[in-house]
C-alpha cells in the first residue's frame, strides 16, 4: 500500500508559497504490535500551521524540514494491533497532511460520528471549537449584558465565540471582510452587529454599536485591529489574544499595539489562549457544544476543498480571506 504525503520542503520567508511543500509517495510499512493504521478522510487547515512552519519552539516544536506537515486530521482505522482501538473506529489528532498515518494511539481522540459529520470534529467539535469555547469562557469570563467584539468573526473560531456569547446573554459585534460574511454573522449566527472592515471604519462603528465600550475583545487578527479595539474598552474589559492572522507572514516585524496603556485606564486585562492547556476538559466542552448544535443554538459553516494535491493552495486561502467557513481538505469520502 502506498502513502502520499505533504512534506515541508523549506520554511516560508513571508507568505506561504507552493515551493514550501513537496508531495511524496512511498510504500507504507507494516504496522507493529501496539500500532494502528488510519485512513485519513479530512484535514483541518488552521492559521496555526503557519507558525508551526517556523523554526524553533513556542508552545509546540516547529515542523522539521522533510517531515509531514503537522495538521489536525480525522479518519478511519483500517488495521489495528492496539487493543484500545478497533478496526472501523474513527479517530482524530495530529495525524498530518497525508493519506494514511501509522500511530501508537497516543494523543488520539475517538470520534462518535452518529449525528454529526466527521469534519465537525476538526472544526466546531475540534481544536477551533475548543479554542472558541475556552478562550471566551475561561479568559473572557462573559457575564450577561456584556458587549463582546470579535475580529475575524466569520471564521470557525470567531463565529463560534459569537454564538456562545449570545447563549450567555451578551451583545455581540463581529468584523469580517465582505458583505456576504457580515450577512452570515447577522442572519445565521445571530450577531447583533457586523462590521465590514474593508468598507467601514471599525473605530466609528464600535463607538456607534458600543457607546459605553467593549467588555470582551476576542482578537483573531492582531495588528491595527487590536489597536482600534483597545481604544474602545469598557472598564474592567478582558482582551483575549487568540491569534494575529494579519501578522503571521512577517513575525520578525510584528506590529505591536500602540494603545496598550488603554488596558491600564480601563482597569482591564489581556490574556493569551493556548487550547492545549485545557485538553483534559475537551470532552465536556464537546458534549456541551454538540448539545447547542442539536438544539439549533449554534450554526456551523464549512468550506471544503477536495484533494491532497490542493493542500498548498487551500492553506493559502486562510491568509487571503478566500475561505468562508471552517476550511477542510477532504481527501477520502
Tab-separated table of C-alpha atoms in Angstrom:
chain	number	residue	atom	x	y	z
A	1	UNK	CA	0.000	0.000	0.000
A	2	UNK	CA	1.336	3.436	-0.911
A	3	UNK	CA	1.043	6.623	1.115
A	4	UNK	CA	1.032	10.113	-0.404
A	5	UNK	CA	2.017	12.893	1.962
A	6	UNK	CA	2.754	16.613	2.016
A	7	UNK	CA	6.169	17.407	3.489
A	8	UNK	CA	7.773	20.689	4.482
A	9	UNK	CA	10.448	21.339	1.847
A	10	UNK	CA	11.647	24.675	3.240
A	11	UNK	CA	10.496	27.359	5.620
A	12	UNK	CA	8.484	30.269	4.222
A	13	UNK	CA	10.029	33.713	4.223
A	14	UNK	CA	6.884	35.780	4.443
A	15	UNK	CA	3.806	34.442	2.673
A	16	UNK	CA	3.366	30.715	2.139
A	17	UNK	CA	4.260	29.551	-1.379
A	18	UNK	CA	3.745	26.286	-3.246
A	19	UNK	CA	7.531	25.751	-3.231
A	20	UNK	CA	7.479	25.399	0.573
A	21	UNK	CA	5.982	21.929	0.124
A	22	UNK	CA	6.723	18.687	-1.688
A	23	UNK	CA	4.276	15.863	-2.282
A	24	UNK	CA	5.859	12.426	-1.950
A	25	UNK	CA	4.536	8.910	-2.363
A	26	UNK	CA	6.161	5.918	-0.679
A	27	UNK	CA	5.353	2.399	0.465
A	28	UNK	CA	3.684	2.083	3.832
A	29	UNK	CA	5.448	-0.016	6.450
A	30	UNK	CA	3.678	-2.897	8.163
A	31	UNK	CA	2.209	-1.875	11.491
A	32	UNK	CA	3.800	-3.274	14.657
A	33	UNK	CA	2.240	-4.510	17.882
A	34	UNK	CA	0.557	-1.592	19.626
A	35	UNK	CA	0.093	0.370	16.409
A	36	UNK	CA	-2.852	1.259	14.185
A	37	UNK	CA	-3.196	2.304	10.548
A	38	UNK	CA	-5.538	5.216	9.913
A	39	UNK	CA	-7.040	6.109	6.552
A	40	UNK	CA	-7.333	9.889	6.691
A	41	UNK	CA	-10.544	11.389	5.325
A	42	UNK	CA	-10.440	15.067	6.311
A	43	UNK	CA	-7.630	17.517	7.057
A	44	UNK	CA	-8.145	20.692	9.064
A	45	UNK	CA	-6.443	23.814	7.728
A	46	UNK	CA	-5.829	26.210	10.607
A	47	UNK	CA	-3.956	29.527	10.925
A	48	UNK	CA	-1.637	27.924	13.499
A	49	UNK	CA	0.034	25.865	10.747
A	50	UNK	CA	1.908	28.968	9.565
A	51	UNK	CA	3.518	29.330	12.989
A	52	UNK	CA	4.359	25.626	13.147
A	53	UNK	CA	6.293	26.006	9.879
A	54	UNK	CA	8.773	28.359	11.573
A	55	UNK	CA	11.987	27.103	13.121
A	56	UNK	CA	12.218	26.762	16.887
A	57	UNK	CA	9.770	26.064	19.670
A	58	UNK	CA	6.946	28.146	21.089
A	59	UNK	CA	4.139	26.197	22.749
A	60	UNK	CA	4.902	23.375	20.307
A	61	UNK	CA	8.024	22.436	18.351
A	62	UNK	CA	8.263	23.659	14.765
A	63	UNK	CA	7.818	21.158	11.932
A	64	UNK	CA	11.139	19.648	10.834
A	65	UNK	CA	12.273	20.105	7.238
A	66	UNK	CA	11.404	16.911	5.366
A	67	UNK	CA	8.679	15.937	7.840
A	68	UNK	CA	4.981	15.535	7.117
A	69	UNK	CA	3.206	18.857	7.602
A	70	UNK	CA	1.518	18.838	11.004
A	71	UNK	CA	-2.259	19.115	10.823
A	72	UNK	CA	-5.249	18.006	12.793
A	73	UNK	CA	-6.848	15.274	10.709
A	74	UNK	CA	-9.605	12.707	11.113
A	75	UNK	CA	-10.097	9.278	9.635
A	76	UNK	CA	-10.948	5.612	9.975
A	77	UNK	CA	-8.849	2.840	11.491
A	78	UNK	CA	-8.341	0.165	8.824
A	79	UNK	CA	-5.781	-2.003	10.681
A	80	UNK	CA	-5.191	-2.372	14.399
A	81	UNK	CA	-2.707	-4.162	16.616
A	82	UNK	CA	-3.625	-1.994	19.594
A	83	UNK	CA	-6.316	-3.294	21.989
A	84	UNK	CA	-7.534	0.255	22.706
A	85	UNK	CA	-8.540	0.788	19.065
A	86	UNK	CA	-10.520	-1.453	16.758
A	87	UNK	CA	-10.867	-1.516	13.001
A	88	UNK	CA	-13.739	0.671	11.854
A	89	UNK	CA	-13.290	3.209	14.666
A	90	UNK	CA	-12.984	6.874	13.737
A	91	UNK	CA	-10.290	8.994	15.373
A	92	UNK	CA	-8.800	12.476	15.182
A	93	UNK	CA	-5.498	14.002	16.200
A	94	UNK	CA	-2.268	15.450	14.850
A	95	UNK	CA	-2.149	12.897	12.032
A	96	UNK	CA	-0.634	15.179	9.401
A	97	UNK	CA	-1.313	16.020	5.768
A	98	UNK	CA	-1.198	12.545	4.260
A	99	UNK	CA	-3.435	9.748	3.038
A	100	UNK	CA	-2.518	7.303	5.813
A	101	UNK	CA	-0.948	7.526	9.244
A	102	UNK	CA	0.609	4.842	11.436
A	103	UNK	CA	0.124	5.689	15.109
A	104	UNK	CA	0.576	4.123	18.540
A	105	UNK	CA	-2.647	5.848	19.564
A	106	UNK	CA	-1.041	8.495	21.759
A	107	UNK	CA	-2.877	11.814	21.561
A	108	UNK	CA	-5.759	10.428	19.504
A	109	UNK	CA	-9.419	11.007	20.277
A	110	UNK	CA	-12.167	8.525	19.484
A	111	UNK	CA	-14.947	10.068	17.414
A	112	UNK	CA	-18.624	9.196	17.529
A	113	UNK	CA	-19.940	10.289	14.137
A	114	UNK	CA	-23.541	9.310	14.775
A	115	UNK	CA	-25.489	12.537	14.479
A	116	UNK	CA	-22.507	14.596	13.318
A	117	UNK	CA	-20.212	14.939	10.324
A	118	UNK	CA	-16.656	13.662	10.641
A	119	UNK	CA	-15.358	17.085	9.614
A	120	UNK	CA	-17.174	18.723	12.544
A	121	UNK	CA	-14.636	17.025	14.811
A	122	UNK	CA	-11.913	19.082	13.145
A	123	UNK	CA	-13.877	22.317	13.424
A	124	UNK	CA	-16.699	23.117	15.785
A	125	UNK	CA	-16.080	19.947	17.853
A	126	UNK	CA	-12.298	20.028	17.377
A	127	UNK	CA	-9.428	22.385	18.108
A	128	UNK	CA	-11.092	25.537	16.678
A	129	UNK	CA	-14.298	24.966	18.625
A	130	UNK	CA	-12.327	24.273	21.796
A	131	UNK	CA	-10.292	27.443	21.219
A	132	UNK	CA	-13.504	29.453	20.979
A	133	UNK	CA	-15.094	27.772	23.994
A	134	UNK	CA	-12.202	28.035	26.436
A	135	UNK	CA	-10.911	31.343	25.116
A	136	UNK	CA	-14.259	33.002	25.710
A	137	UNK	CA	-15.407	31.231	28.858
A	138	UNK	CA	-12.080	30.938	30.707
A	139	UNK	CA	-10.217	34.050	29.547
A	140	UNK	CA	-13.138	36.270	28.553
A	141	UNK	CA	-15.355	35.334	31.504
A	142	UNK	CA	-18.576	36.626	29.919
A	143	UNK	CA	-21.400	37.953	32.031
A	144	UNK	CA	-24.927	38.500	30.761
A	145	UNK	CA	-25.161	42.036	29.429
A	146	UNK	CA	-21.519	42.253	28.339
A	147	UNK	CA	-20.651	43.660	24.925
A	148	UNK	CA	-18.343	41.306	23.027
A	149	UNK	CA	-16.371	42.320	19.933
A	150	UNK	CA	-14.734	39.654	17.757
A	151	UNK	CA	-12.323	40.263	14.886
A	152	UNK	CA	-12.057	37.630	12.152
A	153	UNK	CA	-15.599	36.806	13.180
A	154	UNK	CA	-16.685	34.819	10.121
A	155	UNK	CA	-14.092	32.092	10.682
A	156	UNK	CA	-14.876	28.980	12.680
A	157	UNK	CA	-13.337	30.337	15.898
A	158	UNK	CA	-14.865	33.800	15.628
A	159	UNK	CA	-18.341	32.652	14.653
A	160	UNK	CA	-18.346	30.085	17.462
A	161	UNK	CA	-17.209	32.658	20.026
A	162	UNK	CA	-20.037	34.952	18.964
A	163	UNK	CA	-22.691	32.273	19.149
A	164	UNK	CA	-21.558	31.108	22.589
A	165	UNK	CA	-21.533	34.733	23.741
A	166	UNK	CA	-25.149	35.093	22.580
A	167	UNK	CA	-26.074	31.959	24.532
A	168	UNK	CA	-24.505	33.622	27.587
A	169	UNK	CA	-26.664	36.731	27.146
A	170	UNK	CA	-24.123	39.098	25.593
A	171	UNK	CA	-24.434	41.714	22.864
A	172	UNK	CA	-22.141	40.597	20.033
A	173	UNK	CA	-20.298	42.642	17.410
A	174	UNK	CA	-18.192	40.983	14.722
A	175	UNK	CA	-15.940	42.265	11.962
A	176	UNK	CA	-15.344	40.433	8.690
A	177	UNK	CA	-14.062	41.153	5.197
A	178	UNK	CA	-17.132	41.050	2.967
A	179	UNK	CA	-20.823	41.889	2.945
A	180	UNK	CA	-21.622	38.192	2.482
A	181	UNK	CA	-19.661	37.286	5.606
A	182	UNK	CA	-21.343	40.078	7.572
A	183	UNK	CA	-24.737	38.832	6.409
A	184	UNK	CA	-23.802	35.339	7.604
A	185	UNK	CA	-22.909	36.702	11.035
A	186	UNK	CA	-26.184	38.596	11.358
A	187	UNK	CA	-28.649	36.182	9.781
A	188	UNK	CA	-27.208	32.765	10.639
A	189	UNK	CA	-25.029	33.275	13.705
A	190	UNK	CA	-27.320	35.758	15.445
A	191	UNK	CA	-24.764	38.533	15.920
A	192	UNK	CA	-26.273	41.876	16.873
A	193	UNK	CA	-23.948	43.928	14.665
A	194	UNK	CA	-21.422	43.227	11.910
A	195	UNK	CA	-18.698	45.491	10.518
A	196	UNK	CA	-17.189	45.100	7.049
A	197	UNK	CA	-13.661	46.235	7.854
A	198	UNK	CA	-12.872	46.745	4.166
A	199	UNK	CA	-15.631	49.314	3.617
A	200	UNK	CA	-16.383	50.648	7.113
A	201	UNK	CA	-14.357	52.399	9.795
A	202	UNK	CA	-14.082	49.944	12.699
A	203	UNK	CA	-13.468	52.651	15.295
A	204	UNK	CA	-16.511	54.667	14.237
A	205	UNK	CA	-18.730	51.593	14.146
A	206	UNK	CA	-17.587	50.384	17.567
A	207	UNK	CA	-18.369	53.780	19.068
A	208	UNK	CA	-21.811	53.550	17.451
A	209	UNK	CA	-22.611	49.961	18.484
A	210	UNK	CA	-20.844	50.035	21.872
A	211	UNK	CA	-21.049	53.646	23.128
A	212	UNK	CA	-20.160	52.523	26.650
A	213	UNK	CA	-17.261	50.380	25.479
A	214	UNK	CA	-16.472	46.729	24.820
A	215	UNK	CA	-16.281	44.352	27.787
A	216	UNK	CA	-14.633	41.480	25.911
A	217	UNK	CA	-12.478	41.780	22.813
A	218	UNK	CA	-11.646	38.407	21.226
A	219	UNK	CA	-8.688	39.017	18.912
A	220	UNK	CA	-8.069	36.756	15.926
A	221	UNK	CA	-6.402	39.387	13.746
A	222	UNK	CA	-3.888	41.477	15.694
A	223	UNK	CA	-2.123	44.500	14.210
A	224	UNK	CA	-4.048	47.762	13.801
A	225	UNK	CA	-7.352	45.961	14.508
A	226	UNK	CA	-6.165	45.209	18.038
A	227	UNK	CA	-5.097	48.834	18.449
A	228	UNK	CA	-8.571	50.049	17.490
A	229	UNK	CA	-10.223	47.651	19.922
A	230	UNK	CA	-8.008	48.910	22.750
A	231	UNK	CA	-9.374	52.414	22.159
A	232	UNK	CA	-12.896	51.145	22.817
A	233	UNK	CA	-12.597	49.173	26.039
A	234	UNK	CA	-15.120	49.390	28.848
A	235	UNK	CA	-13.987	49.486	32.460
A	236	UNK	CA	-12.858	46.017	33.563
A	237	UNK	CA	-12.520	44.805	29.958
A	238	UNK	CA	-10.963	41.460	29.090
A	239	UNK	CA	-8.865	41.180	25.916
A	240	UNK	CA	-8.434	37.595	24.704
A	241	UNK	CA	-5.470	37.144	22.354
A	242	UNK	CA	-6.228	34.085	20.257
A	243	UNK	CA	-4.297	34.873	17.090
A	244	UNK	CA	-2.878	37.521	14.798
A	245	UNK	CA	-3.578	36.271	11.303
A	246	UNK	CA	-2.719	39.665	9.830
A	247	UNK	CA	0.839	39.279	11.171
A	248	UNK	CA	1.747	35.606	10.677
A	249	UNK	CA	3.589	36.125	7.398
A	250	UNK	CA	6.103	38.551	8.932
A	251	UNK	CA	6.543	37.589	12.563
A	252	UNK	CA	10.026	39.161	12.673
A	253	UNK	CA	8.419	42.571	12.212
A	254	UNK	CA	5.146	42.028	14.039
A	255	UNK	CA	3.023	45.127	14.633
A	256	UNK	CA	2.925	45.877	18.334
A	257	UNK	CA	-0.065	47.637	19.916
A	258	UNK	CA	0.414	51.368	20.388
A	259	UNK	CA	-2.632	51.764	22.599
A	260	UNK	CA	-1.758	49.193	25.255
A	261	UNK	CA	-1.950	51.807	28.020
A	262	UNK	CA	-5.722	51.718	27.492
A	263	UNK	CA	-5.586	48.412	29.387
A	264	UNK	CA	-4.441	50.443	32.401
A	265	UNK	CA	-7.071	53.164	32.193
A	266	UNK	CA	-9.789	50.555	31.615
A	267	UNK	CA	-8.561	48.534	34.612
A	268	UNK	CA	-8.604	45.664	32.150
A	269	UNK	CA	-6.556	42.566	31.450
A	270	UNK	CA	-5.133	40.859	28.384
A	271	UNK	CA	-4.718	37.073	28.244
A	272	UNK	CA	-3.468	34.618	25.653
A	273	UNK	CA	-5.314	31.365	24.904
A	274	UNK	CA	-3.475	28.112	24.147
A	275	UNK	CA	-6.161	25.495	23.735
A	276	UNK	CA	-3.897	22.562	24.643
A	277	UNK	CA	-3.854	23.848	28.235
A	278	UNK	CA	-7.461	22.647	28.533
A	279	UNK	CA	-7.153	19.304	26.758
A	280	UNK	CA	-8.412	17.322	29.765
A	281	UNK	CA	-11.623	19.365	29.677
A	282	UNK	CA	-12.240	18.907	25.942
A	283	UNK	CA	-14.722	16.004	26.302
A	284	UNK	CA	-17.126	18.009	28.464
A	285	UNK	CA	-16.826	21.007	26.120
A	286	UNK	CA	-17.503	18.818	23.067
A	287	UNK	CA	-20.598	17.442	24.782
A	288	UNK	CA	-21.954	20.912	25.572
A	289	UNK	CA	-21.262	22.333	22.100
A	290	UNK	CA	-22.849	19.267	20.461
A	291	UNK	CA	-25.975	19.878	22.544
A	292	UNK	CA	-26.062	23.511	21.403
A	293	UNK	CA	-25.750	22.397	17.777
A	294	UNK	CA	-28.535	19.838	18.161
A	295	UNK	CA	-30.719	22.477	19.847
A	296	UNK	CA	-30.146	24.854	16.931
A	297	UNK	CA	-28.351	27.412	19.097
A	298	UNK	CA	-25.112	27.131	17.111
A	299	UNK	CA	-24.834	27.077	13.323
A	300	UNK	CA	-21.824	25.624	11.502
A	301	UNK	CA	-20.450	26.675	8.120
A	302	UNK	CA	-17.720	24.732	6.303
A	303	UNK	CA	-15.642	25.416	3.202
A	304	UNK	CA	-14.486	22.114	1.707
A	305	UNK	CA	-11.803	21.610	-0.945
A	306	UNK	CA	-11.067	18.201	-2.483
A	307	UNK	CA	-7.701	16.534	-2.994
A	308	UNK	CA	-4.366	16.328	-1.168
A	309	UNK	CA	-2.671	17.866	-4.210
A	310	UNK	CA	-4.511	21.104	-3.377
A	311	UNK	CA	-3.035	21.372	0.130
A	312	UNK	CA	-0.804	24.385	-0.514
A	313	UNK	CA	-3.352	26.443	-2.447
A	314	UNK	CA	-6.032	25.673	0.118
A	315	UNK	CA	-3.832	26.589	3.090
A	316	UNK	CA	-3.001	29.931	1.463
A	317	UNK	CA	-6.725	30.750	1.340
A	318	UNK	CA	-6.688	31.212	5.118
A	319	UNK	CA	-4.368	34.195	4.909
A	320	UNK	CA	-6.101	35.913	1.993
A	321	UNK	CA	-9.617	35.553	3.391
A	322	UNK	CA	-10.842	33.495	0.424
A	323	UNK	CA	-12.389	30.821	2.605
A	324	UNK	CA	-15.887	31.219	4.007
A	325	UNK	CA	-16.350	28.954	6.996
A	326	UNK	CA	-14.174	26.231	8.505
A	327	UNK	CA	-11.612	25.223	5.891
A	328	UNK	CA	-11.483	21.458	5.350
A	329	UNK	CA	-9.431	19.470	2.837
A	330	UNK	CA	-11.306	16.275	2.018
A	331	UNK	CA	-9.040	13.525	0.675
A	332	UNK	CA	-11.229	10.442	1.090
A	333	UNK	CA	-15.024	10.279	1.068
